[in-house]
Short mmCIF file of C-alpha atoms and ligand atoms in Angstrom, two decimals:
data_model
loop_
_atom_site.label_atom_id
_atom_site.label_comp_id
_atom_site.label_asym_id
_atom_site.label_seq_id
_atom_site.Cartn_x
_atom_site.Cartn_y
_atom_site.Cartn_z
CA MET O 9 28.05 120.90 39.77
CA SER O 10 29.52 122.18 42.38
CA ALA O 11 32.42 124.79 41.70
CA PHE O 12 34.94 121.90 42.73
CA SER O 13 33.55 118.44 41.18
CA LEU O 14 34.35 116.98 38.45
CA PRO O 15 32.69 116.15 34.57
CA ALA O 16 31.57 112.33 34.51
CA THR O 17 33.92 112.18 31.33
CA PHE O 18 36.86 112.86 33.66
CA ARG O 19 35.61 110.18 36.37
CA VAL O 20 35.62 107.50 34.26
CA LYS O 21 38.79 108.49 33.11
CA GLN O 22 39.85 108.27 36.98
CA ARG O 23 38.27 105.43 37.63
CA ALA O 24 39.90 103.58 34.49
CA SER O 25 43.47 104.82 35.62
CA LYS O 26 42.54 102.92 38.64
CA LEU O 27 42.06 99.78 36.95
CA PHE O 28 44.47 99.44 34.53
CA VAL O 29 47.31 101.74 34.15
CA MET O 30 50.67 101.72 35.21
CA PRO O 31 51.69 103.66 38.65
CA ARG O 32 54.11 106.10 36.79
CA ILE O 33 50.90 107.72 34.82
CA ARG O 34 48.13 106.96 37.76
CA ALA O 35 50.58 109.41 39.19
CA LEU O 36 49.67 111.45 35.99
CA ASP O 37 46.26 111.16 36.32
CA ALA O 38 46.25 111.89 40.77
CA ALA O 39 47.50 115.45 39.58
CA GLN O 40 44.80 116.41 37.32
CA PRO O 41 42.12 117.19 39.36
CA PHE O 42 44.38 119.56 40.95
CA ASP O 43 45.03 120.61 37.75
CA TYR O 44 41.24 121.67 36.97
CA GLU O 45 40.90 122.92 39.79
CA ALA O 46 43.56 125.63 39.84
CA ARG O 47 41.91 126.48 36.11
CA ILE O 48 38.39 126.80 38.00
CA MET O 49 40.53 129.14 40.53
CA GLU O 50 42.15 130.83 37.73
CA ALA O 51 38.93 131.86 35.51
CA HIS O 52 37.34 133.20 38.79
CA GLU O 53 40.32 134.86 39.52
CA LYS O 54 40.59 136.88 36.25
CA SER O 55 36.78 137.39 36.00
CA SER O 56 37.03 139.60 39.16
CA LYS O 57 39.63 141.47 37.79
CA LEU O 58 38.04 145.14 36.30
CA LYS O 59 39.36 147.00 33.19
CA ILE O 60 39.84 150.25 35.14
CA GLY O 61 40.49 153.93 32.81
CA ILE O 62 41.83 156.62 35.20
CA VAL O 63 41.04 160.49 33.61
CA GLY O 64 43.56 162.63 35.48
CA PHE O 65 46.79 160.70 36.15
CA GLY O 66 48.77 163.37 38.78
CA ASN O 67 49.15 162.59 42.75
CA TYR O 68 46.62 160.57 43.48
CA GLY O 69 45.02 158.96 40.30
CA GLN O 70 49.51 157.47 40.14
CA PHE O 71 48.95 156.44 43.98
CA LEU O 72 45.14 154.37 43.17
CA ALA O 73 46.85 153.07 40.36
CA LYS O 74 49.88 151.15 41.94
CA ALA O 75 46.97 149.29 43.87
CA LEU O 76 44.88 148.20 40.91
CA ILE O 77 47.84 146.78 39.80
CA ARG O 78 48.70 145.58 42.42
CA GLN O 79 45.50 143.56 42.53
CA GLY O 80 45.85 142.34 38.94
CA HIS O 81 43.27 144.91 37.18
CA THR O 82 43.85 145.84 33.85
CA VAL O 83 44.62 149.62 34.30
CA LEU O 84 44.70 152.83 31.47
CA ALA O 85 45.15 156.39 32.01
CA HIS O 86 44.72 159.85 30.05
CA SER O 87 45.67 163.18 31.97
CA ARG O 88 46.40 166.56 31.01
CA SER O 89 49.90 166.56 31.13
CA ASP O 90 52.20 162.85 29.55
CA TYR O 91 53.15 160.49 32.24
CA SER O 92 53.82 158.02 29.60
CA ASP O 93 57.04 157.65 31.39
CA ILE O 94 55.70 156.93 34.99
CA ALA O 95 53.01 154.93 33.49
CA VAL O 96 55.84 152.04 31.41
CA LYS O 97 57.06 151.72 35.35
CA ILE O 98 53.70 151.39 37.34
CA GLY O 99 52.55 149.06 34.54
CA VAL O 100 49.67 151.15 33.01
CA SER O 101 48.78 151.72 29.69
CA PHE O 102 48.99 155.71 29.09
CA PHE O 103 46.88 157.45 26.61
CA ARG O 104 47.74 160.98 25.35
CA ASP O 105 44.80 160.92 23.53
CA PRO O 106 41.15 160.58 25.38
CA HIS O 107 39.48 158.97 22.25
CA ASP O 108 42.31 156.39 22.42
CA LEU O 109 41.40 155.72 25.89
CA CYS O 110 37.57 155.95 25.45
CA GLU O 111 37.83 152.97 22.45
CA GLU O 112 39.88 150.67 24.52
CA HIS O 113 36.72 150.46 26.20
CA PRO O 114 37.40 150.31 30.23
CA GLU O 115 34.53 148.21 32.20
CA VAL O 116 34.76 151.50 34.95
CA ILE O 117 35.77 155.31 34.12
CA LEU O 118 37.90 156.36 37.39
CA LEU O 119 38.21 160.33 37.54
CA CYS O 120 41.18 161.80 39.75
CA THR O 121 41.01 165.28 38.18
CA SER O 122 41.36 168.29 40.64
CA ILE O 123 37.61 169.31 42.25
CA ILE O 124 38.22 172.15 40.11
CA SER O 125 38.94 171.09 36.54
CA THR O 126 36.30 168.09 36.76
CA GLU O 127 33.02 169.69 35.18
CA SER O 128 35.45 170.72 31.90
CA VAL O 129 37.41 167.43 31.65
CA LEU O 130 33.74 165.73 31.99
CA ARG O 131 32.48 167.51 29.54
CA SER O 132 35.73 166.99 26.88
CA LEU O 133 35.47 163.54 27.76
CA PRO O 134 34.58 161.49 23.72
CA THR O 135 31.77 159.09 25.75
CA GLN O 136 30.39 158.48 22.99
CA ARG O 137 33.51 155.96 22.55
CA LEU O 138 32.89 154.18 25.24
CA LYS O 139 30.65 151.50 25.54
CA ARG O 140 26.87 152.19 26.50
CA ASN O 141 27.07 150.61 29.81
CA THR O 142 30.69 152.15 31.69
CA LEU O 143 30.59 152.40 34.86
CA PHE O 144 31.58 156.05 36.30
CA VAL O 145 33.34 156.25 39.71
CA ASP O 146 35.20 159.64 41.34
CA VAL O 147 37.28 159.69 43.89
CA LEU O 148 36.86 163.82 44.87
CA SER O 149 37.39 164.76 48.13
CA VAL O 150 33.54 166.37 47.65
CA LYS O 151 30.70 164.30 47.15
CA GLU O 152 27.06 166.10 46.33
CA PHE O 153 29.39 168.45 43.27
CA PRO O 154 30.40 165.26 41.42
CA ARG O 155 27.47 163.50 42.01
CA ASN O 156 24.88 166.36 40.42
CA LEU O 157 27.57 166.64 37.69
CA PHE O 158 27.62 162.71 36.84
CA LEU O 159 23.50 162.87 36.95
CA GLN O 160 23.87 166.28 34.60
CA ILE O 161 26.60 165.53 31.89
CA LEU O 162 27.36 161.58 31.51
CA PRO O 163 23.73 159.37 29.28
CA GLN O 164 21.30 157.33 31.10
CA GLU O 165 22.14 153.97 29.94
CA PHE O 166 26.16 154.96 32.44
CA ASP O 167 26.41 154.06 35.66
CA VAL O 168 27.40 156.14 38.21
CA LEU O 169 28.99 155.26 41.71
CA CYS O 170 30.73 158.31 43.93
CA THR O 171 33.40 157.61 46.52
CA HIS O 172 35.64 159.17 48.24
CA PRO O 173 38.65 157.28 49.65
CA MET O 174 39.94 159.53 52.88
CA PHE O 175 43.37 159.16 53.01
CA GLY O 176 46.09 159.92 50.14
CA PRO O 177 49.58 159.26 49.89
CA GLU O 178 50.73 160.22 52.84
CA SER O 179 48.54 159.33 55.63
CA GLY O 180 47.94 155.79 53.20
CA LYS O 181 51.47 154.79 52.70
CA ASP O 182 52.04 152.72 54.89
CA GLY O 183 48.75 150.50 54.56
CA TRP O 184 44.77 150.95 53.87
CA LYS O 185 43.49 149.25 56.62
CA GLY O 186 40.91 150.46 58.53
CA LEU O 187 41.27 153.60 56.76
CA PRO O 188 37.48 155.31 55.61
CA PHE O 189 36.59 154.23 52.06
CA VAL O 190 32.82 156.43 51.73
CA TYR O 191 30.32 155.97 48.90
CA GLU O 192 27.36 156.21 47.42
CA LYS O 193 25.44 154.15 44.53
CA VAL O 194 24.44 156.81 42.67
CA ARG O 195 22.72 154.82 39.52
CA ILE O 196 23.86 151.06 39.42
CA GLY O 197 21.43 149.84 37.08
CA SER O 198 19.38 146.45 38.59
CA ASP O 199 20.88 143.89 36.34
CA GLU O 200 23.22 141.22 37.74
CA TYR O 201 26.63 142.40 35.72
CA LYS O 202 25.83 146.07 36.30
CA GLU O 203 25.57 145.52 39.94
CA ASP O 204 28.02 142.76 40.41
CA ARG O 205 30.86 144.97 38.50
CA CYS O 206 30.49 147.84 40.94
CA GLN O 207 31.02 145.07 43.46
CA LYS O 208 34.31 144.09 41.72
CA PHE O 209 35.59 147.68 42.11
CA LEU O 210 33.86 148.16 46.22
CA ASP O 211 35.61 145.07 46.41
CA ILE O 212 39.13 146.67 45.72
CA PHE O 213 39.37 148.92 48.71
CA ALA O 214 37.47 146.21 50.94
CA LYS O 215 40.30 143.41 50.37
CA GLU O 216 42.92 146.65 50.81
CA GLY O 217 40.76 146.58 54.79
CA CYS O 218 39.48 150.14 54.37
CA ARG O 219 36.46 150.96 56.28
CA MET O 220 33.40 150.92 54.14
CA VAL O 221 31.02 153.37 54.76
CA GLU O 222 28.24 154.00 52.66
CA MET O 223 26.58 157.26 52.60
CA SER O 224 24.67 160.08 50.51
CA CYS O 225 26.65 162.38 49.05
CA SER O 226 25.07 165.30 51.26
CA GLU O 227 25.68 163.67 54.51
CA HIS O 228 29.66 162.87 53.48
CA ASP O 229 29.72 166.87 52.96
CA ARG O 230 28.19 168.25 55.97
CA HIS O 231 31.10 165.70 58.15
CA ALA O 232 33.93 166.39 55.77
CA ALA O 233 33.47 170.01 56.31
CA GLU O 234 33.58 169.66 60.23
CA SER O 235 36.37 167.59 59.72
CA GLN O 236 38.49 167.54 56.78
CA PHE O 237 38.19 170.92 55.59
CA ILE O 238 39.07 171.91 59.01
CA THR O 239 41.41 170.08 59.12
CA HIS O 240 43.22 171.06 56.51
CA THR O 241 43.14 174.99 56.89
CA VAL O 242 44.75 174.63 60.74
CA GLY O 243 47.22 172.32 58.54
CA ARG O 244 47.94 175.38 56.14
CA MET O 245 47.33 177.73 58.92
CA LEU O 246 50.20 176.44 61.09
CA GLY O 247 52.29 175.89 57.61
CA LYS O 248 52.66 179.17 57.28
CA LEU O 249 53.89 179.99 60.59
CA GLU O 250 56.55 177.76 59.45
CA LEU O 251 57.35 175.80 62.62
CA GLN O 252 60.47 173.72 63.36
CA SER O 253 61.19 170.49 65.13
CA THR O 254 63.12 171.70 68.76
CA PRO O 255 64.98 169.56 70.86
CA ILE O 256 62.40 169.07 73.33
CA ASN O 257 58.75 168.69 71.20
CA THR O 258 55.79 167.71 73.24
CA LYS O 259 53.70 164.94 71.91
CA GLY O 260 50.88 167.27 71.03
CA TYR O 261 53.89 169.19 68.80
CA GLU O 262 54.75 166.28 67.12
CA THR O 263 50.97 166.22 66.04
CA LEU O 264 51.47 169.85 64.68
CA LEU O 265 54.35 168.96 62.69
CA ASN O 266 52.60 166.11 61.49
CA LEU O 267 49.53 167.69 60.59
CA VAL O 268 51.38 170.15 58.53
CA GLU O 269 53.60 167.21 56.55
CA ASN O 270 49.84 165.77 55.99
CA THR O 271 48.22 168.21 54.59
CA SER O 272 51.42 170.05 53.07
CA GLY O 273 51.82 167.77 50.36
CA ASP O 274 48.58 168.27 48.95
CA SER O 275 48.08 170.28 45.58
CA PHE O 276 45.95 174.18 46.62
CA ASP O 277 43.70 173.22 43.68
CA LEU O 278 42.09 170.57 46.26
CA TYR O 279 42.45 173.26 49.52
CA TYR O 280 40.29 175.43 47.58
CA GLY O 281 37.73 172.51 45.74
CA LEU O 282 36.87 171.63 49.44
CA PHE O 283 35.98 174.96 49.48
CA MET O 284 34.31 176.20 46.57
CA TYR O 285 32.71 173.26 45.79
CA ASN O 286 31.12 171.82 49.22
CA VAL O 287 28.62 174.39 50.41
CA ASN O 288 29.31 174.05 54.08
CA SER O 289 32.72 174.93 54.32
CA THR O 290 32.52 178.89 54.73
CA GLY O 291 30.25 178.18 57.47
CA GLN O 292 33.30 176.28 58.87
CA ILE O 293 35.65 178.69 58.07
CA GLU O 294 33.39 181.49 59.68
CA ARG O 295 33.26 179.62 62.61
CA LEU O 296 36.74 178.87 63.05
CA ASP O 297 37.57 182.98 62.59
CA ALA O 298 34.87 183.14 65.11
CA ALA O 299 36.18 180.75 67.61
CA PHE O 300 39.79 182.35 67.50
CA ASP O 301 38.46 186.01 68.16
CA SER O 302 37.08 184.64 71.27
CA LEU O 303 39.97 183.02 72.48
CA LYS O 304 41.65 186.06 71.68
CA ARG O 305 39.09 188.18 73.97
CA GLN O 306 39.09 185.37 76.78
CA LEU O 307 43.03 186.12 76.78
CA TYR O 308 43.03 189.87 76.63
CA GLY O 309 40.51 190.36 78.76
CA HIS O 310 42.74 188.25 81.44
CA LEU O 311 46.37 190.60 80.58
CA HIS O 312 43.27 193.98 81.13
CA ASP O 313 42.15 193.16 84.79
CA ILE O 314 45.90 192.39 85.40
CA LEU O 315 47.30 195.50 84.10
CA ARG O 316 44.45 196.99 86.55
CA LYS O 317 45.45 195.37 89.12
CA GLN O 318 48.47 196.87 88.65
CA LEU O 319 47.41 200.09 88.15
CA PHE O 320 44.99 200.20 90.85
CA GLY O 321 45.89 198.39 93.42
CA ASN O 322 48.89 200.25 94.54
CA GLY O 323 46.32 202.81 96.37
CA LYS O 324 49.06 205.71 96.02
CA GLY O 325 47.59 208.76 94.15
CA SER O 326 45.06 206.36 92.66
CA GLU O 327 41.80 206.14 94.80
CA ASN O 328 40.00 207.88 92.33
CA LEU O 329 41.32 205.35 89.27
CA GLN O 330 40.32 202.51 91.75
CA ARG O 331 37.07 203.82 91.93
CA LEU O 332 36.67 203.31 88.65
CA ALA O 333 37.92 200.01 88.33
CA PRO O 334 35.52 196.97 87.55
CA PRO O 335 33.76 195.57 90.67
CA ALA O 336 35.74 191.66 89.10
CA VAL O 337 38.85 193.42 90.12
CA SER O 338 38.24 194.92 93.47
CA ARG O 339 36.16 191.83 94.26
CA ASN O 340 38.81 188.64 93.57
CA GLY O 341 41.17 190.13 95.16
CA TYR O 342 44.18 190.93 92.94
CA GLY O 343 46.92 192.57 94.47
CA GLN O 344 49.72 194.71 93.49
CA GLU O 345 51.87 191.39 93.46
CA ALA O 346 49.55 189.64 90.83
CA THR O 347 51.45 187.91 88.48
CA ALA O 348 50.87 186.75 85.18
CA CYS O 349 50.74 183.11 86.49
CA GLU O 350 47.94 184.00 88.16
CA VAL O 351 45.98 183.98 84.08
CA LYS O 352 46.23 180.22 84.75
CA GLN O 353 43.15 180.26 87.80
P1 LIG V 420 44.70 167.75 42.85
O1 LIG V 420 45.38 168.92 42.65
O2 LIG V 420 43.11 167.62 43.25
O3 LIG V 420 44.48 167.16 41.54
C1 LIG V 420 45.41 166.68 40.22
C2 LIG V 420 44.77 166.12 39.01
O4 LIG V 420 43.48 167.24 38.46
C3 LIG V 420 45.93 165.63 37.82
O5 LIG V 420 45.60 164.82 37.44
C4 LIG V 420 45.70 167.09 36.43
O6 LIG V 420 46.45 166.60 35.53
C5 LIG V 420 44.42 166.92 37.05
N1 LIG V 420 43.55 168.57 36.33
C6 LIG V 420 44.14 169.94 37.20
N2 LIG V 420 44.07 170.73 36.62
C7 LIG V 420 43.23 169.90 34.77
C8 LIG V 420 43.03 170.97 33.91
N3 LIG V 420 42.54 172.24 34.09
N4 LIG V 420 42.14 169.98 32.58
C9 LIG V 420 42.64 168.98 33.12
N5 LIG V 420 43.19 168.00 34.13
C10 LIG V 420 43.36 168.67 35.15
O7 LIG V 420 45.55 166.92 42.79
P2 LIG V 420 45.47 165.07 43.57
O8 LIG V 420 45.97 165.00 44.61
O9 LIG V 420 46.26 164.22 41.95
O10 LIG V 420 44.04 164.93 43.50
C11 LIG V 420 43.08 164.34 42.78
C12 LIG V 420 41.65 163.82 43.53
O11 LIG V 420 41.66 163.04 44.03
C13 LIG V 420 40.99 165.15 43.77
O12 LIG V 420 40.07 165.53 43.51
C14 LIG V 420 40.47 164.85 45.38
O13 LIG V 420 39.76 166.00 45.97
C15 LIG V 420 40.82 163.83 45.39
N6 LIG V 420 41.44 162.93 46.58
C16 LIG V 420 42.89 163.93 46.85
C17 LIG V 420 43.33 162.83 47.78
C18 LIG V 420 44.56 162.87 48.29
O14 LIG V 420 44.93 162.83 49.16
N7 LIG V 420 45.64 164.10 47.33
C19 LIG V 420 42.43 162.11 48.48
C20 LIG V 420 41.32 161.86 48.13
C21 LIG V 420 40.84 162.66 47.48
P3 LIG V 420 48.04 166.81 35.76
O15 LIG V 420 48.81 166.15 36.57
O16 LIG V 420 47.77 165.92 33.71
O17 LIG V 420 48.11 167.90 34.84
#
């Protein structure tokens, strides 16, 4: 029977109503197939919803919870701090005690804690109170670290999905369309229920229009160190300069101001986690350092050339010194009148 075909008793009833019943009742009958379809649709909708327990209900946990609620999922939460009031406003059931949250048997535990607290939070979670086949998902901005932690700490029966929605409350404030969502199905049981549950979770982000990218955790960390860590580092460096908007902002300067705004909202714990828990980050900070040094050498090198021209270019009493000048200066014909503008050439 196809999803919307009618059961035999219903068809008989319909035929009978066509033959014998008054027009008023026929109209009532005509409405029933639609009612039946609506009920099937409703049952389908219900079955696509998940009961999700968020652990770590800070900035990012709340941001995700709003989307989950909007999509009709049941959301529970637990955090170190008491977020009961905020939870009520969003439509989330908040549990101060993690035991109580686990006893509600969410199908998915969504870990949204800071990177640096993840291990202690995971170890202190009373996983024995959960159903034996719960799906664990994380959203940490580094990926190999939680992957290894999950495999090491969680019982074998639990499924593991490592994800990184590569946007936050600032970059995703106008919707998530086209924004990358990276994931690796680290350990998903092969039975239909488990595969289906994992897919339902991924569909949450697909429905919002995210660009779904399946990628290994180690590959993610390699790319993220080159892109995300560099972005956060440059944003934080510029933040320390306390740049101000001016009446003559260029497009490039506006981009820098946006970068500062985009990265300054994130906690230092998050930034430190990107550095400490991604093996590729140290190399990137060294590269940044070397690149800045090389640029400075380039600039000061030009400056020295100009100073030398001024020192040696005028002849008077400087013939001897001139002989000591580097060949580049005498060959390139810079004269006494050389100006800073010539650095551009
Ligand atoms: P965060 O500073 O990285 O994490 C804050 C969360 O960690 C809060 O829920 C906080 O709980 C919890 N926490 C911190 N220290 C703890 C401890 N010692 N014990 C127990 N819980 C502790 O900021 P976030 O922006 O909310 O990020 C959360 C996670 O999402 C991180 O893993 C981050 O990498 C990831 N993520 C963030 C973004 C983003 O744009 N912000 C984007 C993608 C992924 P309390 O508030 O209850 O103290």
